[in-house]
CSV table of C-alpha atoms and ligand atoms in Angstrom, one decimal:
chain,number,residue,atom,x,y,z
A,1196,MET,CA,0.0,0.0,0.0
A,1197,GLU,CA,1.2,3.5,-0.9
A,1198,LEU,CA,-0.3,5.7,1.8
A,1199,GLU,CA,-0.2,9.4,2.2
A,1200,SER,CA,0.2,11.3,5.6
A,1201,ILE,CA,-3.1,11.9,7.3
A,1202,LEU,CA,-1.8,15.0,8.8
A,1203,LEU,CA,-3.8,18.1,7.6
A,1204,PRO,CA,-2.0,21.4,7.1
A,1205,GLY,CA,-1.2,23.1,10.4
A,1206,VAL,CA,-1.5,19.9,12.4
A,1207,SER,CA,1.8,19.2,14.3
A,1208,SER,CA,3.6,16.1,13.2
A,1209,GLN,CA,4.7,15.4,16.7
A,1210,ARG,CA,3.1,12.4,18.4
A,1211,PRO,CA,0.3,12.1,19.4
A,1212,VAL,CA,-2.1,13.7,17.0
A,1213,ILE,CA,-5.3,14.4,19.0
A,1214,ILE,CA,-8.8,14.2,17.9
A,1215,ALA,CA,-11.3,15.2,20.6
A,1216,GLY,CA,-15.0,16.1,21.0
A,1217,PRO,CA,-18.2,14.7,22.2
A,1218,CYS,CA,-19.5,11.2,21.6
A,1219,SER,CA,-22.5,12.9,19.9
A,1220,ALA,CA,-23.6,16.3,18.7
A,1221,GLU,CA,-26.6,17.0,20.9
A,1222,THR,CA,-27.4,20.8,20.7
A,1223,GLU,CA,-25.7,23.7,18.9
A,1224,GLU,CA,-24.8,25.2,22.2
A,1225,GLN,CA,-23.2,22.0,23.6
A,1226,LEU,CA,-21.1,21.7,20.4
A,1227,MET,CA,-20.0,25.2,20.4
A,1228,THR,CA,-19.1,25.3,24.2
A,1229,THR,CA,-17.2,22.1,23.9
A,1230,ALA,CA,-15.4,23.1,20.8
A,1231,LYS,CA,-14.4,26.5,22.2
A,1232,GLU,CA,-13.0,24.9,25.4
A,1233,LEU,CA,-11.1,22.3,23.4
A,1234,VAL,CA,-9.6,24.8,21.1
A,1235,GLY,CA,-8.6,26.9,24.2
A,1236,ASN,CA,-6.7,23.9,25.3
A,1237,GLY,CA,-4.8,23.6,22.1
A,1238,ILE,CA,-6.9,20.9,20.3
A,1239,ASN,CA,-7.3,21.4,16.6
A,1240,ILE,CA,-9.3,18.4,15.4
A,1241,PHE,CA,-12.9,18.1,16.6
A,1242,ARG,CA,-14.9,14.9,16.6
A,1243,ALA,CA,-18.7,14.5,17.0
A,1244,GLY,CA,-21.1,11.7,16.1
A,1245,ILE,CA,-24.0,12.9,14.0
A,1246,TRP,CA,-25.6,9.5,13.3
A,1247,LYS,CA,-25.2,7.2,16.3
A,1248,PRO,CA,-25.3,3.4,16.0
A,1249,ARG,CA,-27.0,2.3,19.1
A,1250,THR,CA,-27.2,-1.2,20.5
A,1251,LYS,CA,-31.0,-1.0,21.1
A,1252,PRO,CA,-33.7,0.9,19.5
A,1253,GLY,CA,-35.3,3.8,21.3
A,1254,GLY,CA,-32.1,5.6,22.5
A,1255,PHE,CA,-30.8,8.8,21.2
A,1256,GLU,CA,-29.7,8.0,17.6
A,1257,GLY,CA,-28.0,11.3,16.7
A,1258,VAL,CA,-29.3,14.7,15.7
A,1259,GLY,CA,-28.7,14.0,11.9
A,1260,THR,CA,-28.2,16.6,9.2
A,1261,GLU,CA,-28.8,19.7,11.3
A,1262,GLY,CA,-25.8,18.6,13.4
A,1263,LEU,CA,-23.7,19.0,10.3
A,1264,VAL,CA,-24.5,22.7,10.1
A,1265,TRP,CA,-23.4,23.1,13.7
A,1266,MET,CA,-20.1,21.3,12.8
A,1267,GLN,CA,-19.6,23.8,10.0
A,1268,ARG,CA,-20.0,26.6,12.5
A,1269,VAL,CA,-17.4,25.0,14.8
A,1270,LYS,CA,-15.0,25.0,11.8
A,1271,LYS,CA,-15.7,28.5,10.9
A,1272,GLU,CA,-15.5,30.0,14.4
A,1273,THR,CA,-12.7,28.0,16.0
A,1274,GLY,CA,-10.6,27.1,12.9
A,1275,MET,CA,-10.6,23.4,14.0
A,1276,TYR,CA,-10.8,20.6,11.5
A,1277,ILE,CA,-14.1,18.6,11.9
A,1278,ALA,CA,-14.5,14.8,11.9
A,1279,THR,CA,-17.6,12.5,12.0
A,1280,GLU,CA,-18.6,8.9,11.6
A,1281,VAL,CA,-20.3,7.7,8.4
A,1282,ALA,CA,-22.0,4.4,8.1
A,1283,THR,CA,-24.0,4.7,4.8
A,1284,LYS,CA,-23.7,6.1,1.3
A,1285,ASN,CA,-26.1,9.0,2.2
A,1286,HIS,CA,-23.9,9.9,5.3
A,1287,VAL,CA,-20.9,10.3,3.1
A,1288,VAL,CA,-22.8,12.5,0.7
A,1289,GLU,CA,-24.1,14.8,3.4
A,1290,ALA,CA,-20.8,14.9,5.2
A,1291,VAL,CA,-19.0,16.0,2.0
A,1292,GLU,CA,-21.7,18.5,1.3
A,1293,HIS,CA,-21.1,20.0,4.8
A,1294,GLU,CA,-17.3,20.2,4.3
A,1295,ILE,CA,-16.4,17.7,7.0
A,1296,ASP,CA,-12.6,17.2,6.9
A,1297,ILE,CA,-12.1,13.7,8.3
A,1298,LEU,CA,-14.4,10.8,8.2
A,1299,TRP,CA,-14.3,7.5,10.2
A,1300,ILE,CA,-15.9,4.2,9.7
A,1301,GLY,CA,-17.3,2.9,13.1
A,1302,ALA,CA,-16.7,-0.5,14.6
A,1303,ARG,CA,-20.2,-1.8,13.9
A,1304,THR,CA,-19.8,-0.8,10.2
A,1305,ALA,CA,-16.3,-2.1,9.7
A,1306,VAL,CA,-17.6,-5.7,10.4
A,1307,ASN,CA,-19.9,-5.5,7.3
A,1308,PRO,CA,-18.1,-5.7,3.9
A,1309,PHE,CA,-21.3,-4.7,2.1
A,1310,ALA,CA,-21.6,-1.4,4.2
A,1311,VAL,CA,-17.8,-0.7,3.9
A,1312,GLN,CA,-18.0,-1.2,0.1
A,1313,GLU,CA,-20.9,1.2,-0.1
A,1314,ILE,CA,-19.0,3.8,1.8
A,1315,ALA,CA,-15.9,3.3,-0.3
A,1316,ASP,CA,-17.9,3.7,-3.5
A,1317,ALA,CA,-19.5,6.9,-2.1
A,1318,LEU,CA,-16.1,8.2,-1.1
A,1319,LYS,CA,-14.9,7.7,-4.7
A,1320,GLU,CA,-18.1,9.2,-6.2
A,1321,THR,CA,-17.9,12.3,-4.0
A,1322,GLN,CA,-14.1,12.6,-4.6
A,1323,PHE,CA,-13.6,12.9,-0.8
A,1324,ASP,CA,-10.0,14.0,-0.4
A,1325,GLY,CA,-9.6,14.1,3.4
A,1326,PRO,CA,-8.3,11.3,5.8
A,1327,VAL,CA,-10.5,8.3,6.3
A,1328,LEU,CA,-10.0,6.5,9.6
A,1329,ILE,CA,-11.2,2.9,10.0
A,1330,LYS,CA,-12.0,1.6,13.4
A,1331,ASN,CA,-11.4,-2.0,14.2
A,1332,PRO,CA,-14.4,-4.2,13.7
A,1333,VAL,CA,-16.2,-5.1,17.0
A,1334,ASN,CA,-15.0,-8.7,16.8
A,1335,PRO,CA,-11.2,-9.5,17.0
A,1336,ASP,CA,-10.8,-10.3,13.3
A,1337,LEU,CA,-7.6,-8.7,11.9
A,1338,GLU,CA,-8.3,-9.9,8.3
A,1339,LEU,CA,-11.8,-8.2,8.4
A,1340,TRP,CA,-10.1,-5.0,9.6
A,1341,ILE,CA,-7.5,-5.2,6.9
A,1342,GLY,CA,-10.3,-6.0,4.3
A,1343,ALA,CA,-12.1,-2.8,5.3
A,1344,ILE,CA,-8.8,-0.8,4.9
A,1345,GLU,CA,-8.3,-2.3,1.5
A,1346,ARG,CA,-11.8,-1.6,0.3
A,1347,VAL,CA,-11.2,2.1,1.2
A,1348,TYR,CA,-7.7,2.0,-0.4
A,1349,ASN,CA,-9.2,0.5,-3.6
A,1350,ALA,CA,-11.5,3.4,-3.9
A,1351,GLY,CA,-8.6,5.6,-4.3
A,1352,ILE,CA,-8.3,7.0,-0.8
A,1353,ARG,CA,-4.7,7.3,0.2
A,1354,LYS,CA,-4.9,9.2,3.5
A,1355,ILE,CA,-5.9,6.2,5.7
A,1356,GLY,CA,-5.6,5.6,9.4
A,1357,ALA,CA,-6.7,2.9,11.7
A,1358,ILE,CA,-8.5,3.5,15.0
A,1359,HIS,CA,-8.0,0.8,17.7
A,1360,ARG,CA,-11.1,0.9,20.0
A,1361,GLY,CA,-11.0,-2.6,21.4
A,1362,PHE,CA,-13.0,-5.7,20.9
A,1363,SER,CA,-16.3,-6.7,22.1
A,1364,SER,CA,-16.6,-9.5,24.7
A,1365,TYR,CA,-19.4,-11.1,26.7
A,1366,ASP,CA,-17.6,-10.5,30.0
A,1367,LYS,CA,-17.1,-6.8,30.5
A,1368,LYS,CA,-15.2,-6.7,33.7
A,1369,ILE,CA,-12.6,-4.0,33.4
A,1370,TYR,CA,-12.8,-2.8,29.9
A,1371,ARG,CA,-15.8,-2.0,27.8
A,1372,ASN,CA,-13.9,-3.4,24.8
A,1373,LEU,CA,-10.9,-5.6,25.4
A,1374,PRO,CA,-7.7,-3.9,24.0
A,1375,GLN,CA,-6.0,-7.1,22.7
A,1376,TRP,CA,-3.0,-5.0,21.8
A,1377,HIS,CA,-1.4,-7.8,19.7
A,1378,ILE,CA,-4.0,-7.3,17.0
A,1379,PRO,CA,-3.2,-3.7,16.2
A,1380,ILE,CA,0.5,-4.5,16.6
A,1381,GLU,CA,0.2,-7.3,14.0
A,1382,LEU,CA,-1.8,-4.7,11.7
A,1383,LYS,CA,1.1,-2.4,12.0
A,1384,ARG,CA,3.5,-5.1,11.1
A,1385,ARG,CA,1.4,-6.0,8.1
A,1386,ILE,CA,1.0,-2.4,6.9
A,1387,PRO,CA,3.9,-0.4,8.4
A,1388,GLN,CA,3.0,3.0,7.0
A,1389,LEU,CA,-0.6,2.9,8.4
A,1390,PRO,CA,-1.0,5.5,11.2
A,1391,LEU,CA,-2.5,3.9,14.4
A,1392,ILE,CA,-4.8,5.9,16.6
A,1393,SER,CA,-6.0,4.7,19.9
A,1394,ASP,CA,-9.6,5.3,21.2
A,1395,PRO,CA,-9.2,5.0,25.0
A,1396,SER,CA,-12.8,6.2,25.6
A,1397,HIS,CA,-14.6,3.3,23.8
A,1398,MET,CA,-11.9,0.8,24.9
A,1399,GLY,CA,-12.1,1.8,28.7
A,1400,GLY,CA,-15.7,2.8,28.8
A,1401,LYS,CA,-15.0,4.7,32.0
A,1402,ARG,CA,-13.2,8.1,32.3
A,1403,GLU,CA,-10.8,6.7,35.1
A,1404,LEU,CA,-9.2,4.4,32.5
A,1405,ILE,CA,-8.4,7.0,29.9
A,1406,ALA,CA,-5.1,8.3,31.2
A,1407,SER,CA,-3.4,4.8,31.5
A,1408,LEU,CA,-4.8,3.7,28.2
A,1409,CYS,CA,-3.4,6.8,26.5
A,1410,GLN,CA,0.0,6.1,28.1
A,1411,GLN,CA,-0.1,2.4,27.0
A,1412,ALA,CA,-0.8,3.5,23.4
A,1413,MET,CA,2.0,6.0,23.5
A,1414,ASP,CA,4.4,3.4,24.8
A,1415,LEU,CA,3.4,1.1,21.9
A,1416,ASN,CA,4.3,4.0,19.5
A,1417,TYR,CA,0.8,4.9,18.4
A,1418,ASP,CA,0.5,8.0,16.3
A,1419,GLY,CA,-2.6,9.5,17.7
A,1420,LEU,CA,-5.5,9.5,20.2
A,1421,ILE,CA,-9.2,10.0,19.6
A,1422,ILE,CA,-10.9,10.9,23.0
A,1423,GLU,CA,-14.4,11.8,23.8
A,1424,SER,CA,-14.7,15.1,25.5
A,1425,HIS,CA,-17.9,17.0,26.6
A,1426,CYS,CA,-18.4,20.4,28.2
A,1427,ASP,CA,-20.7,18.6,30.8
A,1428,PRO,CA,-20.1,14.8,30.7
A,1429,GLU,CA,-22.7,14.0,33.4
A,1430,GLN,CA,-25.4,15.5,31.1
A,1431,ALA,CA,-24.2,13.8,27.9
A,1432,TRP,CA,-26.9,12.0,25.9
A,1433,SER,CA,-24.6,9.0,25.0
A,1434,ASP,CA,-21.5,7.4,26.5
A,1435,LYS,CA,-21.5,9.7,29.6
A,1436,GLU,CA,-19.4,7.5,31.8
A,1437,GLN,CA,-16.4,7.8,29.4
A,1438,GLN,CA,-16.5,11.5,28.5
A,1439,ILE,CA,-14.2,14.0,30.1
A,1440,THR,CA,-14.2,17.8,30.2
A,1441,PRO,CA,-11.7,19.6,27.9
A,1442,ASP,CA,-9.8,20.7,31.0
A,1443,ILE,CA,-9.4,17.1,32.3
A,1444,LEU,CA,-8.4,16.1,28.7
A,1445,SER,CA,-5.7,18.8,28.7
A,1446,TYR,CA,-4.5,17.6,32.1
A,1447,ILE,CA,-4.2,14.0,31.0
A,1448,LEU,CA,-2.4,15.0,27.8
A,1449,HIS,CA,0.2,17.0,29.8
A,1450,LEU,CA,1.0,14.1,32.0
A,1451,LEU,CA,1.7,11.7,29.0
A,1452,VAL,CA,5.3,10.6,28.7
A,1453,ILE,CA,6.2,10.5,25.0
A,1454,ARG,CA,9.3,8.4,24.5
A,1455,ASP,CA,11.7,9.1,21.7
A,1456,THR,CA,11.5,6.2,19.4
A,1457,LYS,CA,14.7,6.9,17.3
A,1458,GLN,CA,16.9,7.4,20.4
A,1459,THR,CA,15.9,4.2,22.0
A,1460,THR,CA,16.3,2.2,18.8
A,1461,GLU,CA,19.9,3.4,18.4
A,1462,ASN,CA,20.8,2.6,22.0
A,1463,LEU,CA,19.2,-0.9,21.6
A,1464,THR,CA,21.3,-2.0,18.7
A,1465,GLU,CA,23.9,-3.8,20.8
A,1466,LEU,CA,21.4,-5.5,23.0
A,1467,ARG,CA,19.4,-6.6,19.9
A,1468,GLN,CA,22.6,-8.1,18.5
A,1469,GLN,CA,22.9,-10.2,21.6
A,1470,ILE,CA,19.3,-11.3,21.3
A,1471,ASP,CA,19.8,-12.3,17.7
A,1472,GLN,CA,22.8,-14.4,18.8
A,1473,ILE,CA,20.9,-16.1,21.6
A,1474,ASP,CA,17.9,-16.8,19.2
A,1475,ASN,CA,20.5,-18.5,16.8
A,1476,ASP,CA,21.9,-20.6,19.7
A,1477,LEU,CA,18.4,-21.5,20.7
A,1478,LEU,CA,17.5,-22.8,17.2
A,1479,ALA,CA,20.7,-24.8,17.2
A,1480,ILE,CA,20.0,-26.3,20.6
A,1481,LEU,CA,16.4,-27.1,19.7
A,1482,THR,CA,17.5,-28.8,16.4
A,1483,LYS,CA,20.0,-30.9,18.4
A,1484,ARG,CA,17.3,-31.8,20.9
A,1485,MET,CA,15.0,-32.9,18.2
A,1486,ARG,CA,17.7,-35.0,16.6
A,1487,ILE,CA,18.4,-36.9,19.8
A,1488,SER,CA,14.7,-37.2,20.3
A,1489,LYS,CA,14.4,-38.9,16.9
A,1490,GLU,CA,17.2,-41.3,17.9
A,1491,ILE,CA,15.3,-42.3,21.0
A,1492,GLY,CA,12.3,-42.8,18.8
A,1493,GLN,CA,14.3,-45.1,16.6
A,1494,TYR,CA,15.4,-47.1,19.8
A,1495,LYS,CA,11.8,-47.3,20.9
A,1496,LYS,CA,10.7,-48.6,17.5
A,1497,GLU,CA,13.4,-51.3,17.5
A,1498,HIS,CA,12.5,-52.4,21.0
A,1499,ASN,CA,8.8,-52.2,20.4
A,1500,MET,CA,8.3,-49.6,23.2
A,1501,PRO,CA,5.4,-46.9,23.2
A,1502,VAL,CA,6.4,-43.4,22.2
A,1503,LEU,CA,4.8,-41.7,25.2
A,1504,GLN,CA,6.0,-42.5,28.7
A,1505,THR,CA,3.9,-40.4,30.8
A,1506,GLN,CA,5.7,-40.9,34.1
A,1507,ARG,CA,9.1,-39.9,32.7
A,1508,TYR,CA,7.5,-36.8,31.1
A,1509,ASP,CA,5.8,-35.7,34.3
A,1510,GLU,CA,9.1,-36.2,36.2
A,1511,ILE,CA,11.0,-34.2,33.6
A,1512,LEU,CA,8.4,-31.4,33.5
A,1513,ASP,CA,8.3,-30.9,37.3
A,1514,LYS,CA,12.1,-31.0,37.7
A,1515,ARG,CA,12.7,-28.5,34.8
A,1516,ILE,CA,10.0,-26.1,36.2
A,1517,CYS,CA,11.7,-26.2,39.6
A,1518,GLU,CA,15.1,-25.6,38.1
A,1519,ALA,CA,13.6,-22.7,36.0
A,1520,LYS,CA,12.0,-21.1,39.1
A,1521,GLU,CA,15.3,-21.2,40.9
A,1522,LEU,CA,16.8,-19.3,38.0
A,1523,GLY,CA,14.1,-16.6,38.4
A,1524,MET,CA,11.9,-17.7,35.5
A,1525,ASP,CA,8.2,-17.8,35.6
A,1526,GLY,CA,7.0,-21.4,36.1
A,1527,ALA,CA,3.9,-21.1,33.9
A,1528,PHE,CA,5.9,-19.7,31.0
A,1529,MET,CA,8.5,-22.5,31.3
A,1530,LYS,CA,5.6,-25.1,31.4
A,1531,THR,CA,4.2,-23.7,28.1
A,1532,VAL,CA,7.6,-23.7,26.5
A,1533,LEU,CA,8.5,-27.3,27.7
A,1534,GLU,CA,5.1,-28.7,26.6
A,1535,ALA,CA,5.5,-27.2,23.2
A,1536,ILE,CA,8.8,-28.9,22.9
A,1537,HIS,CA,7.6,-32.2,24.2
A,1538,GLU,CA,4.6,-32.1,21.8
A,1539,GLU,CA,7.0,-31.7,18.8
A,1540,SER,CA,9.3,-34.4,20.1
A,1541,ILE,CA,6.4,-36.8,20.3
A,1542,ARG,CA,5.2,-35.9,16.7
A,1543,GLN,CA,8.8,-36.5,15.4
A,1544,GLN,CA,9.0,-39.9,17.2
A,1545,ILE,CA,5.6,-40.9,15.8
A,1546,GLU,CA,7.0,-40.0,12.4
A,1547,VAL,CA,10.0,-42.3,13.0
A,1548,LEU,CA,7.6,-45.1,14.1
A,1549,ASN,CA,5.7,-44.8,10.9
A,1550,GLN,CA,8.7,-44.8,8.5
B,2372,PEP,C1,-18.0,6.6,18.5
B,2372,PEP,O1,-16.9,6.9,18.1
B,2372,PEP,O2,-18.8,7.4,19.0
B,2372,PEP,C2,-18.5,5.2,18.3
B,2372,PEP,C3,-19.8,5.0,18.1
B,2372,PEP,O3,-17.5,4.3,18.4
B,2372,PEP,P1,-17.3,2.8,18.0
B,2372,PEP,O4,-17.6,2.6,16.6
B,2372,PEP,O5,-15.9,2.5,18.3
B,2372,PEP,O6,-18.3,2.0,18.9
B,2373,MN,MN1,-19.2,7.2,21.9
């Protein structure tokens, strides 16, 4: 993929890019008050949902088109860029008509290839030229997320970013949506130029979790943050537990520790060389272990002995785990490693037996 920067003119290229604003546009006054407070705190990209995908019918489903007019007013009076979610062709057409600068595809839409394709086609037809951000689908399916990104890319959009908002689970103990950090990390490995933006608001679901989730995203080298901010969170019409005032947002952002990625990489070179060497040694040792294991397999075959001798395996496992613990290793980790090695040994011995 050949991607272009999502940074619009005047937006600082320093990490993190911040997009902030209420979950939903509710009234013209709420939108203007929040926007003015945010711009006063140095934020220059404003988000607000105009059409809200709600789990159950009967709730507040967004103010619709009139909210787009208020967004235009925000843009005109504060100079901020404006961003909203689109879920249908019609949303794209209306958003473009109202000069929305940045569009995002929500998590409930990203799961549906038909819906994403409809949006991608509309982006092409309307010749939308701004950044398009694609949230992870609600379910932890990396290929589906990449598929949505590819659909938008194939429509000719080059300013693409990914928003990590976490993944739905039945058991919502701590997080509203589980982070499953390895999924966006793998996405970044697959598409290295793709900017990654974290959405701690929808991930945490509670305002108390926002600061630590922002810091984690920064420590994992994310490019930006999209955070829900409302002038009066307690009165918000949607997602009120996770919204914070512009002042609190500013406080959280000032406390963030942004580590210098280049600097650390240089200093790490020597240690990484040592790790490479150790990994090579590990490979050589494992290969040697498997060779010996095969020889044992051959012996067992010649003497008509069974491949698996449970008692010996249990003894070995317990002994090794004790030894590992004495060396300061984690017992559960060592058990996983040894079990994987043992499983492969058995597989190889069965192969010998069948030759
Ligand atoms: C939102 O950003 O307000 C939203 C609805 O988020 P998500 O699609 O991540 O649930
Ligand atoms: Mn929300």
